[in-house]
Coordinates of C-alpha atoms in Angstrom, one line a residue:
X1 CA 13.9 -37.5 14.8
X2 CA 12.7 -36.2 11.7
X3 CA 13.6 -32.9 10.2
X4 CA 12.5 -31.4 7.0
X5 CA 15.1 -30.9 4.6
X6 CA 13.2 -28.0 2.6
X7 CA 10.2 -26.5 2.0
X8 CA 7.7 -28.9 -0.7
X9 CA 6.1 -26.1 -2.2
X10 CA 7.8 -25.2 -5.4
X11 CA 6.8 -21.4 -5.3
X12 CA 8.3 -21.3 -1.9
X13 CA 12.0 -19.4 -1.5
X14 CA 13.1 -22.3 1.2
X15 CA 12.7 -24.4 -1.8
X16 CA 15.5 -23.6 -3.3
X17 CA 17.4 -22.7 -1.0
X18 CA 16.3 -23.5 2.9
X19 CA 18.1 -21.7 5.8
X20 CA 18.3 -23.6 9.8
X21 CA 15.2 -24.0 11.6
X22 CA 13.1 -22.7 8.2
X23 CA 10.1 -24.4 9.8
X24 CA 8.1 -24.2 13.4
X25 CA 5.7 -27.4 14.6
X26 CA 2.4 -27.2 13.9
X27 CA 0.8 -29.9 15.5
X28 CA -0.3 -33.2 14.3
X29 CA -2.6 -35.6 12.5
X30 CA -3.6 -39.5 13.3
X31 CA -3.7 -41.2 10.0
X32 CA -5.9 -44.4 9.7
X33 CA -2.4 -46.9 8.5
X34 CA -0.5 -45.5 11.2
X35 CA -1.0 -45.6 15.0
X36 CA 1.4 -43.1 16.2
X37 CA 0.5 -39.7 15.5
X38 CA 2.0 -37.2 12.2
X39 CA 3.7 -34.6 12.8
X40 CA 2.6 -31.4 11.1
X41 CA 4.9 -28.1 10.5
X42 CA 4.3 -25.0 9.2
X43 CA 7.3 -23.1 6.7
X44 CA 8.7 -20.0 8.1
X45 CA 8.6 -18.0 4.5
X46 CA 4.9 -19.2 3.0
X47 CA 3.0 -20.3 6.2
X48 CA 1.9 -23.1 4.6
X49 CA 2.0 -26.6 6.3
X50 CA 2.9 -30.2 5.7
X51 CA 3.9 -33.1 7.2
X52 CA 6.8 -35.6 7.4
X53 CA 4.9 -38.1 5.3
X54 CA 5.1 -35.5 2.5
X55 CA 8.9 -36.3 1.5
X56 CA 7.5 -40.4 1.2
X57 CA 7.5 -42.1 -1.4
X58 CA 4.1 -43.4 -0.5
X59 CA 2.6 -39.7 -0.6
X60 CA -1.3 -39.4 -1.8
X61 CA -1.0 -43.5 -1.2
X62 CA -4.4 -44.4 -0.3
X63 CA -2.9 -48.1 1.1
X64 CA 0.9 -47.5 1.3
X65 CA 1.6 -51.6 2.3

């Protein structure tokens, strides 16, 4: 199972520094490479959101193969 090791955005103070359980599930996303669905979360301190596929190194890929 995936968990989020920080927070991606810079500005964010789970950044730096990210405490237990910094984030909450906020739902999920089908891309169109993948057929299982992405998880989404949202960050405890900036609200924002992002997904698991974030932290990949094929992030903003338009064909990750």
């Amino acid at each position: 199972m995936f968990e989020p090791p920080r927070c991606p955005h810079t500005d964010c103070a789970f950044h730096r520094a990210p405490i237990k359980r910094f984030y909450v599930h906020h739902g999920s996303y089908k891309a169109r490479v993948h057929t299982a669905p992405i998880p989404r979360y949202r960050c405890r301190g900036c609200r924002r959101t992002f997904s698991r596929q974030t932290f990949r190194l094929s992030y903003r890929d338009r064909k990750p193969h």
